[in-house]
Amino acid sequence: MYNHFKKHKHRYILLFIFLLSLSLRLYFAFQNPNFDYDSYQELRQIEHIKQTGLPLMYDSLSYSGRTIISTPLYYYVLALLNLFLPLSIVGKLVPNILISLLTIVVYLTSYQLTKNKNISLLTAFISTLIPIFFSSSVFTLSSAPIIILLIFTCLYCLMRIHESEKYINYFLIIAIILPMIHGTALLLIIGLLFYIFFTKIEGLNIKKSETEIILFSTFFISWTLFLVYKKAILLHGHTIIWSNLPSNILNTTFTTLNILKYISYIGIIPLIFGIWSIFKYVFKHKEINSYKLISFTIAIFFLLIFKLITPILAVSYLSLTLIILSSKIFLHLSNYIDKTKAVKFKKLIFSSIIIIFLLTSLIPTINLTNSELGTLPSDNDLNVLNWITRTTEKDDTILAGLRYGHAINSFSNRKTVLDNNFLYIKNANTIFNDVDRIYQTNSEIEAIKLINKHNIQYILLTEHDKIHYNIEDLHYANNDACFQVVYEKNNAKVYKFLNCKTT
């Protein structure tokens, strides 16, 4: 038994790292039975598939009726699992298991770069506690976890396609599946095209078969996504790149970037060693496998610079590539120590690196995750949503802040004016600005005009809305002839609009 363990100890340690990652994630995930607010659009898709066998293509509740673009493969998998387990369990387990599996992919990729099992285990361990990546994926029901897992599995397979034909098959299968799950499959082909571009500039030769596989994947993913999003592209034009986000959201997302904050989100150790690795293998050593990850890193960075990817998503991908690239520097450092008199302090040096990592990543991870936990639907939120379900009519339209749209559709089965899915919404800027004005205006006439425009019967005002809109109350709602407070509890209010008209 001991000999068996000694022979396969790296596998057991990797299994322990996987279980550690999964345990930490599930510990936080089950602190609250709910998902983040954005996940309730996925929840409705899964429930609709379970009930009808088909994805929800037209939503009569969102924006009081709109077309939905869906790549539903992931939802079908969750709906199938939901036949055996409650969705509240499936939704917590599946995304966190998928993300935890990423530690194995990180280990395998790092080993492919370094051929050193100890270094690869260290890299896999570091990948379990990326602050922004951990906190943003614990409470989600979205397809982001499986997309990230599949993209990095593709990069690993690409490193090994010359070893065996099976890795070509794995790569192609994943490339075919990706666009059926989500549009962010485009990130893979953008990274691969950057890879071809940079290898040509650096004069590195890649085999014809590798180029053909990349070009096939590029064509297939692009064509599939074009077929899915064709009508949206024709409707929105170039704004489809930003998912037709209203200009106010787009500007706020990218003008409030705090570099120091995002550095802490990645972690000092992955950032320093990852950037060091990029400079080393771009300017000094030319290594084809490292270029696959470096090209993907640079591609994500350029997409962020040109505002083509959200900061949270960009930092999540960057942190993973930087961690894997760090393994090369860990190996270089290990080999260098072996050649010096400091070899007897080698374990101490690497233990110090682990301690620094824990000090600079564990605390931010816990803080960010607890902060994210505080943004989930609370008991107060659920109380008011249940009240809306019991009290309002099925055809009523509820005005609520941006974050509550999907939750009201899912929990209360009521129409809403606004949510954060802006595809197929022709006048997204106008609707977004109208909602802002209803909450912020001092003019009763303006408010009534906009309320009638959107056929609103009830207005929800929560503590979050007060902070977001910088208000204490609706300034015009003291007119009892037009507005009536029908719910007031724990800093949440619901106003009923009494069908007043502007003169």
PDB file of C-alpha atoms in Angstrom, residues 36-160:
ATOM      1  CA  ASP A  36     -26.770  35.496  -7.980  1.00  0.00           C
ATOM      2  CA  TYR A  37     -29.374  37.699  -9.643  1.00  0.00           C
ATOM      3  CA  ASP A  38     -28.069  37.110 -13.166  1.00  0.00           C
ATOM      4  CA  SER A  39     -28.547  33.353 -12.809  1.00  0.00           C
ATOM      5  CA  TYR A  40     -32.325  33.600 -12.775  1.00  0.00           C
ATOM      6  CA  GLN A  41     -32.456  33.933 -16.559  1.00  0.00           C
ATOM      7  CA  GLU A  42     -30.655  30.549 -16.724  1.00  0.00           C
ATOM      8  CA  LEU A  43     -33.051  29.197 -14.118  1.00  0.00           C
ATOM      9  CA  ARG A  44     -36.029  30.062 -16.300  1.00  0.00           C
ATOM     10  CA  GLN A  45     -34.410  28.413 -19.312  1.00  0.00           C
ATOM     11  CA  ILE A  46     -33.798  25.193 -17.390  1.00  0.00           C
ATOM     12  CA  GLU A  47     -37.346  25.111 -16.006  1.00  0.00           C
ATOM     13  CA  HIS A  48     -38.817  25.809 -19.456  1.00  0.00           C
ATOM     14  CA  ILE A  49     -36.780  22.971 -21.017  1.00  0.00           C
ATOM     15  CA  LYS A  50     -37.861  20.633 -18.235  1.00  0.00           C
ATOM     16  CA  GLN A  51     -41.528  21.504 -18.773  1.00  0.00           C
ATOM     17  CA  THR A  52     -41.660  21.680 -22.593  1.00  0.00           C
ATOM     18  CA  GLY A  53     -38.483  20.010 -23.869  1.00  0.00           C
ATOM     19  CA  LEU A  54     -37.630  23.212 -25.748  1.00  0.00           C
ATOM     20  CA  PRO A  55     -35.589  26.307 -24.815  1.00  0.00           C
ATOM     21  CA  LEU A  56     -37.357  29.581 -24.110  1.00  0.00           C
ATOM     22  CA  MET A  57     -37.124  31.524 -27.389  1.00  0.00           C
ATOM     23  CA  TYR A  58     -39.765  34.169 -26.672  1.00  0.00           C
ATOM     24  CA  ASP A  59     -40.169  35.645 -23.196  1.00  0.00           C
ATOM     25  CA  SER A  60     -43.501  37.351 -22.577  1.00  0.00           C
ATOM     26  CA  LEU A  61     -42.281  38.728 -19.211  1.00  0.00           C
ATOM     27  CA  SER A  62     -38.858  40.259 -19.901  1.00  0.00           C
ATOM     28  CA  TYR A  63     -39.280  43.832 -21.241  1.00  0.00           C
ATOM     29  CA  SER A  64     -42.989  42.900 -21.333  1.00  0.00           C
ATOM     30  CA  GLY A  65     -42.226  40.606 -24.289  1.00  0.00           C
ATOM     31  CA  ARG A  66     -39.033  39.978 -26.282  1.00  0.00           C
ATOM     32  CA  THR A  67     -37.124  37.442 -28.400  1.00  0.00           C
ATOM     33  CA  ILE A  68     -34.344  35.491 -26.663  1.00  0.00           C
ATOM     34  CA  ILE A  69     -31.190  34.119 -28.253  1.00  0.00           C
ATOM     35  CA  SER A  70     -30.278  30.786 -26.745  1.00  0.00           C
ATOM     36  CA  THR A  71     -27.417  28.294 -27.129  1.00  0.00           C
ATOM     37  CA  PRO A  72     -29.075  25.747 -24.849  1.00  0.00           C
ATOM     38  CA  LEU A  73     -26.823  22.672 -24.629  1.00  0.00           C
ATOM     39  CA  TYR A  74     -25.695  23.477 -21.080  1.00  0.00           C
ATOM     40  CA  TYR A  75     -29.294  24.116 -20.000  1.00  0.00           C
ATOM     41  CA  TYR A  76     -30.360  20.723 -21.359  1.00  0.00           C
ATOM     42  CA  VAL A  77     -27.652  19.018 -19.267  1.00  0.00           C
ATOM     43  CA  LEU A  78     -28.815  20.793 -16.097  1.00  0.00           C
ATOM     44  CA  ALA A  79     -32.464  20.066 -16.933  1.00  0.00           C
ATOM     45  CA  LEU A  80     -31.602  16.371 -17.324  1.00  0.00           C
ATOM     46  CA  LEU A  81     -29.812  16.312 -13.964  1.00  0.00           C
ATOM     47  CA  ASN A  82     -32.776  18.149 -12.470  1.00  0.00           C
ATOM     48  CA  LEU A  83     -34.852  15.014 -13.121  1.00  0.00           C
ATOM     49  CA  PHE A  84     -32.861  13.282 -10.379  1.00  0.00           C
ATOM     50  CA  LEU A  85     -31.902  16.124  -8.033  1.00  0.00           C
ATOM     51  CA  PRO A  86     -33.520  19.429  -7.038  1.00  0.00           C
ATOM     52  CA  LEU A  87     -32.328  22.340  -9.164  1.00  0.00           C
ATOM     53  CA  SER A  88     -31.165  24.120  -6.014  1.00  0.00           C
ATOM     54  CA  ILE A  89     -28.670  21.261  -5.530  1.00  0.00           C
ATOM     55  CA  VAL A  90     -27.773  20.763  -9.205  1.00  0.00           C
ATOM     56  CA  GLY A  91     -27.167  24.484  -9.638  1.00  0.00           C
ATOM     57  CA  LYS A  92     -24.778  24.558  -6.704  1.00  0.00           C
ATOM     58  CA  LEU A  93     -22.920  21.345  -7.494  1.00  0.00           C
ATOM     59  CA  VAL A  94     -22.412  21.349 -11.265  1.00  0.00           C
ATOM     60  CA  PRO A  95     -20.767  24.783 -11.818  1.00  0.00           C
ATOM     61  CA  ASN A  96     -18.491  24.323  -8.798  1.00  0.00           C
ATOM     62  CA  ILE A  97     -17.467  20.798  -9.808  1.00  0.00           C
ATOM     63  CA  LEU A  98     -16.645  22.084 -13.306  1.00  0.00           C
ATOM     64  CA  ILE A  99     -14.530  24.935 -11.961  1.00  0.00           C
ATOM     65  CA  SER A 100     -12.770  22.601  -9.525  1.00  0.00           C
ATOM     66  CA  LEU A 101     -11.920  20.278 -12.426  1.00  0.00           C
ATOM     67  CA  LEU A 102      -9.961  23.195 -13.814  1.00  0.00           C
ATOM     68  CA  THR A 103      -7.264  22.480 -11.201  1.00  0.00           C
ATOM     69  CA  ILE A 104      -6.591  19.187 -13.012  1.00  0.00           C
ATOM     70  CA  VAL A 105      -6.390  20.964 -16.376  1.00  0.00           C
ATOM     71  CA  VAL A 106      -4.003  23.529 -14.861  1.00  0.00           C
ATOM     72  CA  TYR A 107      -1.839  20.699 -13.505  1.00  0.00           C
ATOM     73  CA  LEU A 108      -1.732  18.892 -16.865  1.00  0.00           C
ATOM     74  CA  THR A 109      -0.985  22.082 -18.791  1.00  0.00           C
ATOM     75  CA  SER A 110       1.721  23.120 -16.352  1.00  0.00           C
ATOM     76  CA  TYR A 111       3.259  19.648 -16.568  1.00  0.00           C
ATOM     77  CA  GLN A 112       3.248  19.910 -20.341  1.00  0.00           C
ATOM     78  CA  LEU A 113       5.227  23.150 -20.008  1.00  0.00           C
ATOM     79  CA  THR A 114       7.621  22.069 -17.260  1.00  0.00           C
ATOM     80  CA  LYS A 115       7.700  18.235 -17.159  1.00  0.00           C
ATOM     81  CA  ASN A 116       7.936  18.684 -13.386  1.00  0.00           C
ATOM     82  CA  LYS A 117       5.186  17.164 -11.221  1.00  0.00           C
ATOM     83  CA  ASN A 118       6.002  19.125  -8.062  1.00  0.00           C
ATOM     84  CA  ILE A 119       5.936  22.463  -9.889  1.00  0.00           C
ATOM     85  CA  SER A 120       2.683  21.473 -11.595  1.00  0.00           C
ATOM     86  CA  LEU A 121       1.087  20.604  -8.249  1.00  0.00           C
ATOM     87  CA  LEU A 122       2.142  23.961  -6.838  1.00  0.00           C
ATOM     88  CA  THR A 123       0.592  25.694  -9.857  1.00  0.00           C
ATOM     89  CA  ALA A 124      -2.633  23.698  -9.505  1.00  0.00           C
ATOM     90  CA  PHE A 125      -2.835  24.616  -5.817  1.00  0.00           C
ATOM     91  CA  ILE A 126      -2.381  28.333  -6.565  1.00  0.00           C
ATOM     92  CA  SER A 127      -5.166  28.145  -9.168  1.00  0.00           C
ATOM     93  CA  THR A 128      -7.673  27.160  -6.462  1.00  0.00           C
ATOM     94  CA  LEU A 129      -7.539  30.578  -4.789  1.00  0.00           C
ATOM     95  CA  ILE A 130      -7.705  33.254  -7.464  1.00  0.00           C
ATOM     96  CA  PRO A 131      -9.747  35.936  -5.661  1.00  0.00           C
ATOM     97  CA  ILE A 132     -11.816  37.273  -8.560  1.00  0.00           C
ATOM     98  CA  PHE A 133     -12.212  33.900 -10.245  1.00  0.00           C
ATOM     99  CA  PHE A 134     -13.290  32.139  -7.054  1.00  0.00           C
ATOM    100  CA  SER A 135     -15.758  34.763  -5.883  1.00  0.00           C
ATOM    101  CA  SER A 136     -17.411  35.350  -9.263  1.00  0.00           C
ATOM    102  CA  SER A 137     -18.084  31.664  -9.979  1.00  0.00           C
ATOM    103  CA  VAL A 138     -19.255  30.226  -6.628  1.00  0.00           C
ATOM    104  CA  PHE A 139     -22.876  31.412  -6.744  1.00  0.00           C
ATOM    105  CA  THR A 140     -23.538  31.403 -10.484  1.00  0.00           C
ATOM    106  CA  LEU A 141     -25.772  29.139 -12.533  1.00  0.00           C
ATOM    107  CA  SER A 142     -24.355  30.501 -15.795  1.00  0.00           C
ATOM    108  CA  SER A 143     -22.407  28.561 -18.410  1.00  0.00           C
ATOM    109  CA  ALA A 144     -19.213  30.545 -17.684  1.00  0.00           C
ATOM    110  CA  PRO A 145     -17.598  27.727 -15.618  1.00  0.00           C
ATOM    111  CA  ILE A 146     -17.919  25.102 -18.349  1.00  0.00           C
ATOM    112  CA  ILE A 147     -16.792  27.556 -21.049  1.00  0.00           C
ATOM    113  CA  ILE A 148     -13.631  28.370 -19.081  1.00  0.00           C
ATOM    114  CA  LEU A 149     -12.968  24.680 -18.417  1.00  0.00           C
ATOM    115  CA  LEU A 150     -13.413  23.747 -22.082  1.00  0.00           C
ATOM    116  CA  ILE A 151     -11.298  26.624 -23.433  1.00  0.00           C
ATOM    117  CA  PHE A 152      -8.337  25.733 -21.223  1.00  0.00           C
ATOM    118  CA  THR A 153      -8.802  22.045 -22.054  1.00  0.00           C
ATOM    119  CA  CYS A 154      -8.598  23.032 -25.725  1.00  0.00           C
ATOM    120  CA  LEU A 155      -5.343  24.893 -25.114  1.00  0.00           C
ATOM    121  CA  TYR A 156      -3.949  21.816 -23.365  1.00  0.00           C
ATOM    122  CA  CYS A 157      -5.000  19.521 -26.228  1.00  0.00           C
ATOM    123  CA  LEU A 158      -3.409  21.937 -28.709  1.00  0.00           C
ATOM    124  CA  MET A 159      -0.096  21.491 -26.903  1.00  0.00           C
ATOM    125  CA  ARG A 160      -0.272  17.731 -27.430  1.00  0.00           C
TER     126      ARG A 160
END
